[in-house]
JSON list of C-alpha atoms in Angstrom, two decimals:
[
{"chain": "V", "resi": 1, "resn": "MET", "atom": "CA", "xyz": [-76.09, -163.17, 25.69]},
{"chain": "V", "resi": 2, "resn": "GLU", "atom": "CA", "xyz": [-78.87, -161.71, 23.54]},
{"chain": "V", "resi": 3, "resn": "LEU", "atom": "CA", "xyz": [-80.32, -159.77, 26.48]},
{"chain": "V", "resi": 4, "resn": "ASP", "atom": "CA", "xyz": [-76.90, -158.29, 27.21]},
{"chain": "V", "resi": 5, "resn": "ARG", "atom": "CA", "xyz": [-76.57, -157.18, 23.55]},
{"chain": "V", "resi": 6, "resn": "ILE", "atom": "CA", "xyz": [-80.07, -155.61, 23.62]},
{"chain": "V", "resi": 7, "resn": "GLU", "atom": "CA", "xyz": [-79.19, -153.67, 26.78]},
{"chain": "V", "resi": 8, "resn": "LYS", "atom": "CA", "xyz": [-76.01, -152.32, 25.13]},
{"chain": "V", "resi": 9, "resn": "LEU", "atom": "CA", "xyz": [-77.92, -151.42, 21.96]},
{"chain": "V", "resi": 10, "resn": "LEU", "atom": "CA", "xyz": [-80.60, -149.68, 24.05]},
{"chain": "V", "resi": 11, "resn": "GLU", "atom": "CA", "xyz": [-77.92, -147.68, 25.84]},
{"chain": "V", "resi": 12, "resn": "LYS", "atom": "CA", "xyz": [-76.39, -146.68, 22.48]},
{"chain": "V", "resi": 13, "resn": "TYR", "atom": "CA", "xyz": [-79.87, -145.81, 21.16]},
{"chain": "V", "resi": 14, "resn": "LEU", "atom": "CA", "xyz": [-80.56, -143.49, 24.09]},
{"chain": "V", "resi": 15, "resn": "GLU", "atom": "CA", "xyz": [-77.21, -141.77, 23.47]},
{"chain": "V", "resi": 16, "resn": "GLY", "atom": "CA", "xyz": [-78.12, -141.40, 19.78]},
{"chain": "V", "resi": 17, "resn": "SER", "atom": "CA", "xyz": [-75.21, -143.38, 18.37]},
{"chain": "V", "resi": 18, "resn": "THR", "atom": "CA", "xyz": [-76.90, -146.46, 16.88]},
{"chain": "V", "resi": 19, "resn": "SER", "atom": "CA", "xyz": [-76.95, -147.38, 13.22]},
{"chain": "V", "resi": 20, "resn": "ILE", "atom": "CA", "xyz": [-80.11, -148.10, 11.23]},
{"chain": "V", "resi": 21, "resn": "VAL", "atom": "CA", "xyz": [-79.46, -151.86, 11.39]},
{"chain": "V", "resi": 22, "resn": "GLU", "atom": "CA", "xyz": [-79.11, -151.72, 15.19]},
{"chain": "V", "resi": 23, "resn": "GLU", "atom": "CA", "xyz": [-82.34, -149.72, 15.49]},
{"chain": "V", "resi": 24, "resn": "LYS", "atom": "CA", "xyz": [-84.16, -152.33, 13.38]},
{"chain": "V", "resi": 25, "resn": "GLU", "atom": "CA", "xyz": [-82.85, -155.02, 15.71]},
{"chain": "V", "resi": 26, "resn": "LEU", "atom": "CA", "xyz": [-84.19, -153.08, 18.74]},
{"chain": "V", "resi": 27, "resn": "ARG", "atom": "CA", "xyz": [-87.61, -152.60, 17.09]},
{"chain": "V", "resi": 28, "resn": "ALA", "atom": "CA", "xyz": [-87.77, -156.31, 16.29]},
{"chain": "V", "resi": 29, "resn": "TYR", "atom": "CA", "xyz": [-86.88, -157.24, 19.86]},
{"chain": "V", "resi": 30, "resn": "PHE", "atom": "CA", "xyz": [-89.49, -154.93, 21.43]},
{"chain": "V", "resi": 31, "resn": "ALA", "atom": "CA", "xyz": [-92.14, -156.06, 18.89]},
{"chain": "V", "resi": 32, "resn": "GLN", "atom": "CA", "xyz": [-92.08, -159.65, 20.21]},
{"chain": "V", "resi": 33, "resn": "GLU", "atom": "CA", "xyz": [-94.08, -160.89, 23.21]},
{"chain": "V", "resi": 34, "resn": "ASN", "atom": "CA", "xyz": [-91.31, -162.06, 25.51]},
{"chain": "V", "resi": 35, "resn": "VAL", "atom": "CA", "xyz": [-89.45, -158.84, 26.48]},
{"chain": "V", "resi": 36, "resn": "ALA", "atom": "CA", "xyz": [-87.36, -158.83, 29.66]},
{"chain": "V", "resi": 37, "resn": "ALA", "atom": "CA", "xyz": [-89.23, -157.41, 32.65]},
{"chain": "V", "resi": 38, "resn": "HIS", "atom": "CA", "xyz": [-86.79, -154.57, 33.32]},
{"chain": "V", "resi": 39, "resn": "LEU", "atom": "CA", "xyz": [-86.98, -153.49, 29.62]},
{"chain": "V", "resi": 40, "resn": "LYS", "atom": "CA", "xyz": [-90.80, -153.56, 29.30]},
{"chain": "V", "resi": 41, "resn": "GLN", "atom": "CA", "xyz": [-90.93, -149.82, 29.96]},
{"chain": "V", "resi": 42, "resn": "TYR", "atom": "CA", "xyz": [-89.23, -149.21, 26.56]},
{"chain": "V", "resi": 43, "resn": "ALA", "atom": "CA", "xyz": [-91.63, -151.44, 24.60]},
{"chain": "V", "resi": 44, "resn": "PRO", "atom": "CA", "xyz": [-94.42, -148.81, 24.17]},
{"chain": "V", "resi": 45, "resn": "MET", "atom": "CA", "xyz": [-91.89, -146.31, 22.79]},
{"chain": "V", "resi": 46, "resn": "PHE", "atom": "CA", "xyz": [-90.69, -148.67, 20.05]},
{"chain": "V", "resi": 47, "resn": "GLN", "atom": "CA", "xyz": [-94.24, -149.83, 19.31]},
{"chain": "V", "resi": 48, "resn": "TYR", "atom": "CA", "xyz": [-95.31, -146.20, 18.93]},
{"chain": "V", "resi": 49, "resn": "PHE", "atom": "CA", "xyz": [-92.45, -145.54, 16.49]},
{"chain": "V", "resi": 50, "resn": "SER", "atom": "CA", "xyz": [-93.53, -148.53, 14.41]},
{"chain": "V", "resi": 51, "resn": "ILE", "atom": "CA", "xyz": [-97.14, -147.34, 14.31]},
{"chain": "V", "resi": 52, "resn": "ALA", "atom": "CA", "xyz": [-96.19, -143.69, 13.70]},
{"chain": "V", "resi": 53, "resn": "LYS", "atom": "CA", "xyz": [-93.99, -144.69, 10.79]},
{"chain": "V", "resi": 54, "resn": "GLU", "atom": "CA", "xyz": [-97.02, -146.10, 8.99]},
{"chain": "V", "resi": 55, "resn": "GLU", "atom": "CA", "xyz": [-99.25, -143.04, 9.55]},
{"chain": "V", "resi": 56, "resn": "ARG", "atom": "CA", "xyz": [-99.92, -140.69, 6.65]},
{"chain": "V", "resi": 57, "resn": "TYR", "atom": "CA", "xyz": [-101.62, -137.33, 6.63]},
{"chain": "V", "resi": 58, "resn": "THR", "atom": "CA", "xyz": [-104.54, -137.49, 4.25]},
{"chain": "V", "resi": 59, "resn": "LYS", "atom": "CA", "xyz": [-106.33, -134.18, 4.69]},
{"chain": "V", "resi": 60, "resn": "GLU", "atom": "CA", "xyz": [-105.85, -131.47, 2.15]},
{"chain": "V", "resi": 61, "resn": "LEU", "atom": "CA", "xyz": [-104.36, -128.26, 3.43]},
{"chain": "V", "resi": 62, "resn": "PRO", "atom": "CA", "xyz": [-106.45, -125.20, 2.62]},
{"chain": "V", "resi": 63, "resn": "LEU", "atom": "CA", "xyz": [-104.33, -122.51, 1.06]},
{"chain": "V", "resi": 64, "resn": "LYS", "atom": "CA", "xyz": [-105.26, -118.96, 1.87]},
{"chain": "V", "resi": 65, "resn": "LYS", "atom": "CA", "xyz": [-105.42, -116.84, -1.21]},
{"chain": "V", "resi": 66, "resn": "ARG", "atom": "CA", "xyz": [-103.84, -113.46, -0.66]},
{"chain": "V", "resi": 67, "resn": "SER", "atom": "CA", "xyz": [-106.02, -110.81, -2.13]},
{"chain": "V", "resi": 68, "resn": "ILE", "atom": "CA", "xyz": [-104.54, -107.49, -3.03]},
{"chain": "V", "resi": 69, "resn": "ASN", "atom": "CA", "xyz": [-106.78, -104.55, -2.43]},
{"chain": "V", "resi": 70, "resn": "TYR", "atom": "CA", "xyz": [-106.35, -102.78, -5.76]},
{"chain": "V", "resi": 71, "resn": "LYS", "atom": "CA", "xyz": [-108.49, -99.86, -4.63]},
{"chain": "V", "resi": 72, "resn": "TRP", "atom": "CA", "xyz": [-105.99, -98.79, -1.97]},
{"chain": "V", "resi": 73, "resn": "LEU", "atom": "CA", "xyz": [-103.06, -99.63, -4.21]},
{"chain": "V", "resi": 74, "resn": "SER", "atom": "CA", "xyz": [-104.39, -97.34, -6.96]},
{"chain": "V", "resi": 75, "resn": "ILE", "atom": "CA", "xyz": [-105.04, -94.53, -4.46]},
{"chain": "V", "resi": 76, "resn": "ALA", "atom": "CA", "xyz": [-101.48, -94.81, -3.15]},
{"chain": "V", "resi": 77, "resn": "ALA", "atom": "CA", "xyz": [-100.07, -94.81, -6.69]},
{"chain": "V", "resi": 78, "resn": "MET", "atom": "CA", "xyz": [-102.09, -91.71, -7.55]},
{"chain": "V", "resi": 79, "resn": "ALA", "atom": "CA", "xyz": [-100.86, -89.93, -4.41]},
{"chain": "V", "resi": 80, "resn": "VAL", "atom": "CA", "xyz": [-97.25, -90.72, -5.27]},
{"chain": "V", "resi": 81, "resn": "LEU", "atom": "CA", "xyz": [-97.78, -89.54, -8.84]},
{"chain": "V", "resi": 82, "resn": "LEU", "atom": "CA", "xyz": [-99.34, -86.23, -7.78]},
{"chain": "V", "resi": 83, "resn": "PHE", "atom": "CA", "xyz": [-96.63, -85.71, -5.19]},
{"chain": "V", "resi": 84, "resn": "GLY", "atom": "CA", "xyz": [-93.98, -86.26, -7.88]},
{"chain": "V", "resi": 85, "resn": "ILE", "atom": "CA", "xyz": [-95.67, -83.95, -10.37]},
{"chain": "V", "resi": 86, "resn": "TYR", "atom": "CA", "xyz": [-96.05, -81.14, -7.82]},
{"chain": "V", "resi": 87, "resn": "PHE", "atom": "CA", "xyz": [-92.47, -81.24, -6.59]},
{"chain": "V", "resi": 88, "resn": "GLY", "atom": "CA", "xyz": [-91.10, -82.00, -10.07]},
{"chain": "V", "resi": 89, "resn": "LYS", "atom": "CA", "xyz": [-92.85, -78.93, -11.49]},
{"chain": "V", "resi": 90, "resn": "GLU", "atom": "CA", "xyz": [-91.57, -76.80, -8.62]},
{"chain": "V", "resi": 91, "resn": "TYR", "atom": "CA", "xyz": [-88.03, -78.06, -9.24]},
{"chain": "V", "resi": 92, "resn": "GLN", "atom": "CA", "xyz": [-88.36, -77.40, -12.98]},
{"chain": "V", "resi": 93, "resn": "GLU", "atom": "CA", "xyz": [-89.59, -73.83, -12.37]},
{"chain": "V", "resi": 94, "resn": "LYS", "atom": "CA", "xyz": [-86.69, -73.23, -10.00]},
{"chain": "V", "resi": 95, "resn": "LYS", "atom": "CA", "xyz": [-84.20, -74.45, -12.61]},
{"chain": "V", "resi": 96, "resn": "GLU", "atom": "CA", "xyz": [-85.80, -72.27, -15.32]},
{"chain": "V", "resi": 97, "resn": "ALA", "atom": "CA", "xyz": [-85.66, -69.21, -13.06]},
{"chain": "V", "resi": 98, "resn": "GLU", "atom": "CA", "xyz": [-82.01, -69.91, -12.27]},
{"chain": "V", "resi": 99, "resn": "TYR", "atom": "CA", "xyz": [-81.23, -70.26, -15.99]},
{"chain": "V", "resi": 100, "resn": "ALA", "atom": "CA", "xyz": [-83.04, -66.97, -16.78]},
{"chain": "V", "resi": 101, "resn": "TYR", "atom": "CA", "xyz": [-81.13, -65.22, -13.97]},
{"chain": "V", "resi": 102, "resn": "ASN", "atom": "CA", "xyz": [-77.77, -66.44, -15.31]},
{"chain": "V", "resi": 103, "resn": "GLU", "atom": "CA", "xyz": [-78.63, -65.40, -18.89]},
{"chain": "V", "resi": 104, "resn": "THR", "atom": "CA", "xyz": [-79.74, -61.93, -17.70]},
{"chain": "V", "resi": 105, "resn": "LYS", "atom": "CA", "xyz": [-76.57, -61.59, -15.67]},
{"chain": "V", "resi": 106, "resn": "LYS", "atom": "CA", "xyz": [-74.47, -62.42, -18.77]},
{"chain": "V", "resi": 107, "resn": "ALA", "atom": "CA", "xyz": [-76.38, -59.88, -20.87]},
{"chain": "V", "resi": 108, "resn": "LEU", "atom": "CA", "xyz": [-76.02, -57.12, -18.28]},
{"chain": "V", "resi": 109, "resn": "THR", "atom": "CA", "xyz": [-72.30, -57.87, -17.88]},
{"chain": "V", "resi": 110, "resn": "LEU", "atom": "CA", "xyz": [-71.86, -57.60, -21.66]},
{"chain": "V", "resi": 111, "resn": "LEU", "atom": "CA", "xyz": [-73.82, -54.34, -21.66]},
{"chain": "V", "resi": 112, "resn": "ALA", "atom": "CA", "xyz": [-71.71, -52.95, -18.80]},
{"chain": "V", "resi": 113, "resn": "ASP", "atom": "CA", "xyz": [-68.47, -53.86, -20.59]},
{"chain": "V", "resi": 114, "resn": "ASN", "atom": "CA", "xyz": [-69.63, -52.15, -23.79]},
{"chain": "V", "resi": 115, "resn": "PHE", "atom": "CA", "xyz": [-70.85, -49.14, -21.85]},
{"chain": "V", "resi": 116, "resn": "ASN", "atom": "CA", "xyz": [-67.45, -48.82, -20.17]},
{"chain": "V", "resi": 117, "resn": "LYS", "atom": "CA", "xyz": [-65.75, -48.88, -23.59]},
{"chain": "V", "resi": 118, "resn": "GLY", "atom": "CA", "xyz": [-68.08, -46.12, -24.74]},
{"chain": "V", "resi": 119, "resn": "THR", "atom": "CA", "xyz": [-67.37, -44.12, -21.59]},
{"chain": "V", "resi": 120, "resn": "GLU", "atom": "CA", "xyz": [-63.65, -44.26, -22.33]},
{"chain": "V", "resi": 121, "resn": "LYS", "atom": "CA", "xyz": [-64.33, -42.79, -25.80]},
{"chain": "V", "resi": 122, "resn": "VAL", "atom": "CA", "xyz": [-66.46, -40.04, -24.27]},
{"chain": "V", "resi": 123, "resn": "ALA", "atom": "CA", "xyz": [-63.52, -39.16, -22.02]},
{"chain": "V", "resi": 124, "resn": "TYR", "atom": "CA", "xyz": [-61.50, -38.47, -25.16]},
{"chain": "V", "resi": 125, "resn": "LEU", "atom": "CA", "xyz": [-64.35, -36.27, -26.43]},
{"chain": "V", "resi": 126, "resn": "ASN", "atom": "CA", "xyz": [-64.25, -34.29, -23.19]},
{"chain": "V", "resi": 127, "resn": "GLU", "atom": "CA", "xyz": [-60.52, -33.74, -23.72]},
{"chain": "V", "resi": 128, "resn": "PHE", "atom": "CA", "xyz": [-61.25, -32.65, -27.29]},
{"chain": "V", "resi": 129, "resn": "GLU", "atom": "CA", "xyz": [-64.01, -30.26, -26.08]},
{"chain": "V", "resi": 130, "resn": "ASN", "atom": "CA", "xyz": [-61.77, -28.74, -23.43]},
{"chain": "V", "resi": 131, "resn": "THR", "atom": "CA", "xyz": [-58.96, -28.23, -25.90]},
{"chain": "V", "resi": 132, "resn": "LYS", "atom": "CA", "xyz": [-61.38, -26.71, -28.40]},
{"chain": "V", "resi": 133, "resn": "GLN", "atom": "CA", "xyz": [-62.68, -24.27, -25.77]},
{"chain": "V", "resi": 134, "resn": "LYS", "atom": "CA", "xyz": [-59.16, -23.22, -24.91]},
{"chain": "V", "resi": 135, "resn": "ILE", "atom": "CA", "xyz": [-58.41, -22.56, -28.54]},
{"chain": "V", "resi": 136, "resn": "TYR", "atom": "CA", "xyz": [-61.60, -20.50, -29.09]},
{"chain": "V", "resi": 137, "resn": "ASN", "atom": "CA", "xyz": [-61.13, -18.57, -25.87]},
{"chain": "V", "resi": 138, "resn": "LYS", "atom": "CA", "xyz": [-57.68, -17.43, -26.94]},
{"chain": "V", "resi": 139, "resn": "ASN", "atom": "CA", "xyz": [-58.97, -15.97, -30.16]}
]
């Protein structure tokens, strides 16, 4: 009866559906000396699991320290800084030139408007001059 139960438990174990209590029962069976002849092939596996469970890793793991090469990091930072200054200055000069152009355009537009007003007044003076000449020519 016990051998039949062990065979069923072994079948369940190989399918991966045993409980912890059933696995302990299998380990206990295969740890004893009198194992059935047709099940002796499974004995080394369970003995290995018992031995492996007791093993502990005792060596210390060496941790590699990551070193940052500050020399190259500082060179890269300087390059980015110079790149930003160069193109930032160019952008600033472009904006200043655009602002100066717009201010000059406003001033010239104002000057043109005032000049046109003055030209209209000169037209009246021309009328006055022509009328004056007509009057003097008749006398």
